[in-house]
Amino acid sequence: VAMAATRSVMRAIRVFEFGGPEVLKLQSDVLVPVPKENQVLIKVHACGVNPVETYIRSGTYARKPALPYTPGSDVAGVIESVGEHVTAFKKGDRVFTLETLSGGYAEYAVAAANRVFPLPDKLDFRQGAAIGVPYFTAYRALFQKGCAKAGESVLVHGASGGVGLAACQIARACGLKVLGTAGTEEGMNMILRNGAHQAFNHRDPNYTERIKACTGPGGVDIIIEMLSNVNLDADLQLLSCAGRVMVVGCRGRIEINPRDTMSKESSIIGVSLFLATEEERRECATAVLDGIEAGWLKPVVGLEYPLEKVAKAHEDIICSSGARGKMVLLL
């Protein structure tokens, strides 16, 4: 076909070496990928920025992509074209995905059709880019790994970011008592608006005492932990008997006393969406799509950046003084 000779180009972020935010290079001559069978090409309107993307970029993460690569997985946009055997989508459909094959920090991205979901009109593209990794991770942490049940209490430690707000909304909708922490007044108000029954400021030196006063001697059943290298030791003191800490985020080492787990038969459980089985992914997707339909799943968008400011976004997501919703790139 003559078309192949004039394959169009796009703007995309490329990483040629691992390192700091400065290795994110904006290129304007990247070939637009072509969807193969069971794949779709999405014209990207917004792409979520996740902390894990900064770890991968720095080269310190367990998974290292082959260089050069384009970061980004949480994309929302419109189907541009579909590969063979794709029947679920057609050109023009509004969609979101939590996993691209070609990278999401780009004007176009290819994704497997079974990793792409319809984006209802009631959510805009910015919100669509805030669904994938945060909501799937929060659901996995609470139910697939944390075995949460209605009537239990959950503490979302670092609740004002993408995964934290998702966890608050899901837990509240599923009948749990929801406590959340944030580092700013604004963050605390945000989590109260998004499902938390009570909010605590984790910069207050006595905040763990306040949580204990709130939960009583029983303690909290589940803790969703975004910064375990800082909080894990304190978390173990807050748990109930048979309580569990779900480790969602970590940026280093910490010392704990394993005896703290013995006295309550409590557990520390790691969470990685990357390890979910196909069946678990489908379960997450069903829960998320039901939440959108029911109206309680409402992604909160935080800071927004154009593609050329991506290095600043990577800096801010790690160094800013308190998250306020999901960070997105707008294309």
Tab-separated table of C-alpha atoms in Angstrom:
chain	number	residue	atom	x	y	z
A	1	VAL	CA	0.000	0.000	0.000
A	2	ALA	CA	1.347	3.429	-0.925
A	3	MET	CA	0.351	4.760	2.514
A	4	ALA	CA	3.357	3.142	4.187
A	5	ALA	CA	5.683	5.529	2.375
A	6	THR	CA	4.156	8.540	4.119
A	7	ARG	CA	3.891	7.331	7.701
A	8	SER	CA	3.194	10.362	9.809
A	9	VAL	CA	5.250	11.581	12.725
A	10	MET	CA	4.268	12.852	16.166
A	11	ARG	CA	5.630	14.536	19.256
A	12	ALA	CA	6.638	12.145	22.004
A	13	ILE	CA	8.893	12.025	25.055
A	14	ARG	CA	11.867	9.696	24.582
A	15	VAL	CA	14.320	8.458	27.212
A	16	PHE	CA	17.743	7.490	25.783
A	17	GLU	CA	19.506	6.928	29.125
A	18	PHE	CA	18.402	6.397	32.718
A	19	GLY	CA	18.824	9.359	35.063
A	20	GLY	CA	17.150	12.474	36.466
A	21	PRO	CA	14.149	14.308	34.986
A	22	GLU	CA	16.461	15.952	32.437
A	23	VAL	CA	16.736	12.672	30.465
A	24	LEU	CA	13.105	13.125	29.312
A	25	LYS	CA	13.555	14.457	25.761
A	26	LEU	CA	10.724	15.901	23.672
A	27	GLN	CA	11.120	14.737	20.050
A	28	SER	CA	8.882	15.933	17.234
A	29	ASP	CA	9.844	13.349	14.601
A	30	VAL	CA	8.774	10.069	16.270
A	31	LEU	CA	6.920	7.713	13.929
A	32	VAL	CA	3.257	7.208	14.790
A	33	PRO	CA	2.940	3.524	15.784
A	34	VAL	CA	0.710	1.201	13.760
A	35	PRO	CA	-1.706	-1.074	15.639
A	36	LYS	CA	-1.176	-4.785	14.997
A	37	GLU	CA	-3.881	-7.409	15.454
A	38	ASN	CA	-5.909	-7.053	18.654
A	39	GLN	CA	-4.420	-3.583	19.181
A	40	VAL	CA	-5.783	-0.040	18.886
A	41	LEU	CA	-4.166	3.321	18.160
A	42	ILE	CA	-5.317	6.084	20.521
A	43	LYS	CA	-5.007	9.812	19.835
A	44	VAL	CA	-3.907	10.894	23.305
A	45	HIS	CA	-5.692	13.844	24.939
A	46	ALA	CA	-4.301	13.351	28.462
A	47	CYS	CA	-1.819	11.026	30.143
A	48	GLY	CA	-1.503	10.423	33.878
A	49	VAL	CA	1.851	10.775	35.629
A	50	ASN	CA	2.572	8.060	38.230
A	51	PRO	CA	5.427	7.998	40.777
A	52	VAL	CA	6.565	4.610	39.439
A	53	GLU	CA	7.417	6.295	36.114
A	54	THR	CA	10.029	8.413	37.890
A	55	TYR	CA	11.592	5.296	39.475
A	56	ILE	CA	11.747	3.515	36.097
A	57	ARG	CA	13.244	6.614	34.449
A	58	SER	CA	15.960	6.851	37.108
A	59	GLY	CA	17.003	3.238	36.432
A	60	THR	CA	16.632	2.218	40.099
A	61	TYR	CA	13.445	0.174	39.614
A	62	ALA	CA	13.282	-3.619	39.327
A	63	ARG	CA	11.819	-3.389	35.824
A	64	LYS	CA	13.959	-1.605	33.236
A	65	PRO	CA	12.556	-1.014	29.757
A	66	ALA	CA	14.876	-1.318	26.749
A	67	LEU	CA	16.259	2.097	25.745
A	68	PRO	CA	15.130	4.308	24.152
A	69	TYR	CA	11.542	4.253	25.378
A	70	THR	CA	8.528	6.513	25.903
A	71	PRO	CA	7.156	6.505	29.499
A	72	GLY	CA	3.497	6.600	30.468
A	73	SER	CA	0.648	4.133	30.776
A	74	ASP	CA	-2.548	5.932	31.925
A	75	VAL	CA	-3.895	7.404	28.716
A	76	ALA	CA	-7.271	8.884	27.788
A	77	GLY	CA	-8.231	9.884	24.281
A	78	VAL	CA	-10.018	8.853	21.121
A	79	ILE	CA	-9.562	5.732	18.995
A	80	GLU	CA	-7.714	6.735	15.801
A	81	SER	CA	-7.573	3.297	14.178
A	82	VAL	CA	-7.899	-0.387	15.082
A	83	GLY	CA	-5.868	-3.456	14.161
A	84	GLU	CA	-7.261	-6.702	12.809
A	85	HIS	CA	-9.819	-8.661	14.852
A	86	VAL	CA	-10.745	-5.638	17.018
A	87	THR	CA	-14.530	-5.470	17.269
A	88	ALA	CA	-15.042	-3.713	20.633
A	89	PHE	CA	-13.857	-0.291	19.391
A	90	LYS	CA	-14.033	1.871	16.297
A	91	LYS	CA	-12.481	5.158	15.160
A	92	GLY	CA	-13.848	8.057	17.209
A	93	ASP	CA	-14.630	6.125	20.419
A	94	ARG	CA	-13.659	7.839	23.707
A	95	VAL	CA	-11.478	5.485	25.763
A	96	PHE	CA	-9.016	5.155	28.630
A	97	THR	CA	-6.302	2.593	29.274
A	98	LEU	CA	-3.905	1.772	32.085
A	99	GLU	CA	-1.277	0.192	29.891
A	100	THR	CA	0.148	1.216	26.521
A	101	LEU	CA	2.593	-0.749	24.400
A	102	SER	CA	4.298	2.288	22.852
A	103	GLY	CA	4.255	4.747	25.803
A	104	GLY	CA	1.685	7.328	26.852
A	105	TYR	CA	3.731	10.559	26.930
A	106	ALA	CA	3.033	11.002	23.213
A	107	GLU	CA	0.426	12.318	20.783
A	108	TYR	CA	-0.530	8.757	19.796
A	109	ALA	CA	-0.214	5.469	21.673
A	110	VAL	CA	-0.835	1.837	20.815
A	111	ALA	CA	-2.524	-0.405	23.403
A	112	ALA	CA	-3.844	-3.965	23.501
A	113	ALA	CA	-7.597	-3.809	22.906
A	114	ASN	CA	-8.282	-5.871	26.063
A	115	ARG	CA	-6.515	-3.201	28.171
A	116	VAL	CA	-8.688	-0.387	26.804
A	117	PHE	CA	-12.060	0.647	28.237
A	118	PRO	CA	-14.848	2.978	27.140
A	119	LEU	CA	-14.739	6.456	28.715
A	120	PRO	CA	-18.287	7.653	29.478
A	121	ASP	CA	-19.249	11.192	28.485
A	122	LYS	CA	-19.696	12.194	32.134
A	123	LEU	CA	-15.889	12.089	32.602
A	124	ASP	CA	-13.509	14.342	30.671
A	125	PHE	CA	-10.174	13.200	29.236
A	126	ARG	CA	-8.214	14.594	32.194
A	127	GLN	CA	-10.312	12.435	34.512
A	128	GLY	CA	-9.968	9.501	32.136
A	129	ALA	CA	-6.187	9.731	32.494
A	130	ALA	CA	-6.593	9.549	36.276
A	131	ILE	CA	-8.467	6.222	36.371
A	132	GLY	CA	-6.188	3.366	35.284
A	133	VAL	CA	-3.275	2.716	37.601
A	134	PRO	CA	-4.698	4.553	40.674
A	135	TYR	CA	-8.111	2.849	40.770
A	136	PHE	CA	-6.897	-0.606	39.723
A	137	THR	CA	-4.122	-0.405	42.346
A	138	ALA	CA	-6.480	0.805	45.076
A	139	TYR	CA	-8.999	-1.964	44.322
A	140	ARG	CA	-6.250	-4.596	44.269
A	141	ALA	CA	-4.802	-3.335	47.580
A	142	LEU	CA	-8.174	-3.246	49.339
A	143	PHE	CA	-9.857	-6.409	48.091
A	144	GLN	CA	-7.604	-8.742	46.109
A	145	LYS	CA	-4.689	-8.514	48.556
A	146	GLY	CA	-6.219	-6.854	51.645
A	147	CYS	CA	-9.444	-8.926	51.783
A	148	ALA	CA	-11.363	-5.846	52.974
A	149	LYS	CA	-14.923	-6.390	54.161
A	150	ALA	CA	-17.801	-3.976	54.738
A	151	GLY	CA	-17.766	-2.801	58.350
A	152	GLU	CA	-13.971	-2.898	58.671
A	153	SER	CA	-11.896	0.247	59.115
A	154	VAL	CA	-9.216	1.380	56.676
A	155	LEU	CA	-6.553	4.059	57.108
A	156	VAL	CA	-5.315	5.494	53.831
A	157	HIS	CA	-1.859	6.826	54.675
A	158	GLY	CA	-1.184	9.554	52.114
A	159	ALA	CA	-4.747	9.814	50.872
A	160	SER	CA	-4.654	12.976	48.767
A	161	GLY	CA	-2.767	11.557	45.763
A	162	GLY	CA	-4.155	9.525	42.870
A	163	VAL	CA	-4.151	6.085	44.541
A	164	GLY	CA	-5.145	7.533	47.928
A	165	LEU	CA	-8.251	9.312	46.667
A	166	ALA	CA	-9.193	6.219	44.644
A	167	ALA	CA	-8.862	4.086	47.804
A	168	CYS	CA	-11.056	6.512	49.790
A	169	GLN	CA	-13.808	6.493	47.151
A	170	ILE	CA	-13.774	2.698	46.678
A	171	ALA	CA	-13.615	1.894	50.410
A	172	ARG	CA	-16.456	4.302	51.220
A	173	ALA	CA	-18.641	2.891	48.430
A	174	CYS	CA	-18.003	-0.640	49.719
A	175	GLY	CA	-19.070	0.060	53.303
A	176	LEU	CA	-15.765	0.524	55.127
A	177	LYS	CA	-15.031	3.145	57.793
A	178	VAL	CA	-12.478	5.372	56.046
A	179	LEU	CA	-9.722	7.386	57.750
A	180	GLY	CA	-7.199	9.307	55.676
A	181	THR	CA	-4.044	11.348	56.161
A	182	ALA	CA	-2.716	14.272	54.145
A	183	GLY	CA	0.020	16.863	54.609
A	184	THR	CA	-1.973	20.046	54.034
A	185	GLU	CA	-5.294	21.580	55.045
A	186	GLU	CA	-6.329	21.533	51.389
A	187	GLY	CA	-5.423	17.847	51.116
A	188	MET	CA	-7.426	17.016	54.245
A	189	ASN	CA	-10.511	18.798	52.892
A	190	MET	CA	-10.098	16.987	49.600
A	191	ILE	CA	-10.078	13.525	51.186
A	192	LEU	CA	-13.149	14.384	53.286
A	193	ARG	CA	-14.948	15.326	50.065
A	194	ASN	CA	-13.916	12.012	48.514
A	195	GLY	CA	-15.110	9.422	50.967
A	196	ALA	CA	-13.037	9.730	54.153
A	197	HIS	CA	-15.069	9.875	57.365
A	198	GLN	CA	-12.139	11.542	59.146
A	199	ALA	CA	-8.917	13.222	58.060
A	200	PHE	CA	-5.621	13.625	59.923
A	201	ASN	CA	-2.589	15.771	59.139
A	202	HIS	CA	0.485	13.528	59.031
A	203	ARG	CA	2.686	16.573	59.653
A	204	ASP	CA	1.146	16.973	63.108
A	205	PRO	CA	3.623	15.312	65.531
A	206	ASN	CA	0.734	13.749	67.499
A	207	TYR	CA	-1.313	12.537	64.559
A	208	THR	CA	-0.896	8.818	65.364
A	209	GLU	CA	-2.287	9.483	68.860
A	210	ARG	CA	-5.282	11.194	67.264
A	211	ILE	CA	-5.857	8.170	65.031
A	212	LYS	CA	-5.658	5.828	68.055
A	213	ALA	CA	-8.173	8.011	69.896
A	214	CYS	CA	-10.468	7.717	66.898
A	215	THR	CA	-10.186	3.934	66.419
A	216	GLY	CA	-10.191	3.071	70.123
A	217	PRO	CA	-8.219	0.131	71.562
A	218	GLY	CA	-9.270	-2.104	68.653
A	219	GLY	CA	-7.038	-0.335	66.158
A	220	VAL	CA	-7.489	-0.138	62.385
A	221	ASP	CA	-8.099	-3.247	60.256
A	222	ILE	CA	-6.307	-2.216	57.055
A	223	ILE	CA	-3.733	0.450	56.247
A	224	ILE	CA	-3.131	1.443	52.620
A	225	GLU	CA	0.446	2.741	52.790
A	226	MET	CA	1.925	5.095	50.160
A	227	LEU	CA	5.226	5.858	51.920
A	228	SER	CA	6.212	2.742	53.808
A	229	ASN	CA	9.857	3.764	54.211
A	230	VAL	CA	8.632	6.534	56.538
A	231	ASN	CA	5.466	5.110	58.088
A	232	LEU	CA	5.679	1.318	58.355
A	233	ASP	CA	6.946	1.205	61.961
A	234	ALA	CA	4.160	3.549	63.131
A	235	ASP	CA	1.592	1.631	61.052
A	236	LEU	CA	2.281	-1.578	62.967
A	237	GLN	CA	1.327	0.208	66.214
A	238	LEU	CA	-2.009	1.319	64.740
A	239	LEU	CA	-3.234	-2.070	63.525
A	240	SER	CA	-5.958	-4.236	65.037
A	241	CYS	CA	-5.516	-7.948	65.741
A	242	ALA	CA	-5.100	-9.658	62.357
A	243	GLY	CA	-4.748	-6.195	60.825
A	244	ARG	CA	-2.778	-5.749	57.611
A	245	VAL	CA	-0.601	-3.052	56.083
A	246	MET	CA	-0.790	-2.931	52.299
A	247	VAL	CA	2.506	-1.589	50.932
A	248	VAL	CA	1.578	0.411	47.830
A	249	GLY	CA	4.463	2.904	47.812
A	250	CYS	CA	8.040	2.926	49.075
A	251	ARG	CA	11.091	5.084	48.471
A	252	GLY	CA	13.746	3.422	50.602
A	253	ARG	CA	14.502	1.278	53.651
A	254	ILE	CA	13.060	1.339	57.167
A	255	GLU	CA	13.736	-0.440	60.437
A	256	ILE	CA	10.831	-2.247	62.130
A	257	ASN	CA	10.462	-4.636	65.059
A	258	PRO	CA	8.941	-7.906	63.749
A	259	ARG	CA	7.607	-8.541	67.280
A	260	ASP	CA	5.006	-5.863	66.540
A	261	THR	CA	3.476	-8.266	64.015
A	262	MET	CA	3.560	-11.199	66.460
A	263	SER	CA	1.654	-9.445	69.221
A	264	LYS	CA	-1.314	-8.894	66.879
A	265	GLU	CA	-0.728	-11.587	64.248
A	266	SER	CA	-0.712	-8.729	61.780
A	267	SER	CA	0.591	-8.822	58.207
A	268	ILE	CA	2.650	-6.632	55.903
A	269	ILE	CA	1.594	-7.301	52.309
A	270	GLY	CA	3.201	-5.878	49.180
A	271	VAL	CA	0.982	-4.730	46.315
A	272	SER	CA	2.038	-4.698	42.660
A	273	LEU	CA	-0.532	-4.170	39.928
A	274	PHE	CA	2.098	-5.479	37.502
A	275	LEU	CA	1.678	-8.982	38.990
A	276	ALA	CA	-2.115	-9.148	38.640
A	277	THR	CA	-3.416	-12.119	36.671
A	278	GLU	CA	-5.683	-11.656	33.661
A	279	GLU	CA	-8.649	-12.699	35.819
A	280	GLU	CA	-7.705	-10.196	38.569
A	281	ARG	CA	-7.365	-7.420	35.986
A	282	ARG	CA	-10.843	-8.205	34.693
A	283	GLU	CA	-12.205	-8.072	38.235
A	284	CYS	CA	-10.569	-4.656	38.776
A	285	ALA	CA	-11.958	-3.400	35.467
A	286	THR	CA	-15.481	-4.561	36.323
A	287	ALA	CA	-15.356	-2.834	39.718
A	288	VAL	CA	-14.022	0.388	38.173
A	289	LEU	CA	-16.550	0.506	35.330
A	290	ASP	CA	-19.367	-0.220	37.817
A	291	GLY	CA	-18.105	2.665	39.973
A	292	ILE	CA	-18.172	5.071	37.023
A	293	GLU	CA	-21.677	3.883	36.141
A	294	ALA	CA	-22.905	4.244	39.747
A	295	GLY	CA	-21.399	7.717	40.003
A	296	TRP	CA	-19.135	7.299	43.052
A	297	LEU	CA	-15.953	6.920	41.001
A	298	LYS	CA	-14.954	10.531	40.323
A	299	PRO	CA	-11.259	11.011	39.565
A	300	VAL	CA	-9.761	14.170	41.060
A	301	VAL	CA	-7.290	15.863	38.719
A	302	GLY	CA	-4.448	17.787	40.334
A	303	LEU	CA	-1.613	19.590	38.606
A	304	GLU	CA	-1.666	19.709	34.786
A	305	TYR	CA	1.371	20.068	32.503
A	306	PRO	CA	1.954	20.362	28.765
A	307	LEU	CA	4.219	17.706	27.211
A	308	GLU	CA	7.200	20.100	27.103
A	309	LYS	CA	7.031	20.531	30.906
A	310	VAL	CA	7.243	16.795	31.654
A	311	ALA	CA	10.590	17.094	33.493
A	312	LYS	CA	8.948	19.550	35.907
A	313	ALA	CA	6.060	17.111	36.421
A	314	HIS	CA	8.520	14.328	37.318
A	315	GLU	CA	10.261	16.656	39.766
A	316	ASP	CA	7.003	17.838	41.368
A	317	ILE	CA	5.435	14.409	41.844
A	318	ILE	CA	8.385	13.390	44.046
A	319	CYS	CA	9.285	16.709	45.722
A	320	SER	CA	6.038	18.658	46.117
A	321	SER	CA	4.728	19.433	49.585
A	322	GLY	CA	1.549	17.373	49.392
A	323	ALA	CA	-0.430	15.725	46.626
A	324	ARG	CA	-3.794	17.105	45.580
A	325	GLY	CA	-5.265	14.677	43.101
A	326	LYS	CA	-3.803	12.965	40.077
A	327	MET	CA	-1.097	14.703	38.046
A	328	VAL	CA	-1.685	14.712	34.277
A	329	LEU	CA	-0.001	15.723	31.026
A	330	LEU	CA	-2.300	17.452	28.523
A	331	LEU	CA	-1.724	17.000	24.796
